[in-house]
Tab-separated table of C-alpha atoms in Angstrom:
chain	number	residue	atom	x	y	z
A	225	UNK	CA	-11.855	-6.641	-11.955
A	226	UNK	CA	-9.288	-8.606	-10.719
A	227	UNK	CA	-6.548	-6.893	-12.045
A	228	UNK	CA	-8.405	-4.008	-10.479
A	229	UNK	CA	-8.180	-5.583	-7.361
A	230	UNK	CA	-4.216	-6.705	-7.800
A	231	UNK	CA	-3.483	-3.002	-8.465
A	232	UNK	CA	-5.947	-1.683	-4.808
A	233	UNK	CA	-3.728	-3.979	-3.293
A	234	UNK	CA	-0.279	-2.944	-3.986
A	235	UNK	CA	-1.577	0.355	-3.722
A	236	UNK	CA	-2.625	-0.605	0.263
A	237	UNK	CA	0.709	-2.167	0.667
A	238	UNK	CA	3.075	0.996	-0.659
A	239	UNK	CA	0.410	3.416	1.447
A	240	UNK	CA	1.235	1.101	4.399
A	241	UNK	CA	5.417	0.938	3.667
A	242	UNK	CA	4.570	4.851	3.394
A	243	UNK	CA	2.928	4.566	7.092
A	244	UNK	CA	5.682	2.734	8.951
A	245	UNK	CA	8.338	5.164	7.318
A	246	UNK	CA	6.202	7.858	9.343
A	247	UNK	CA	6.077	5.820	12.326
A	248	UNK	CA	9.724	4.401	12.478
A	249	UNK	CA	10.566	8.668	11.848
């Protein structure tokens, strides 16, 4: 579970890098 919950929040972290790149575009 936890490991679960490490991997969720890398995930949330690249989809939020992902974001900014839109934004900053």
């Amino acid at each position: 579970m936890r490991i679960n919950t490490n991997i969720n929040s890398m995930r949330t972290q690249e989809y939020m890098r992902q974001n900014q790149d839109k934004m900053n575009t």
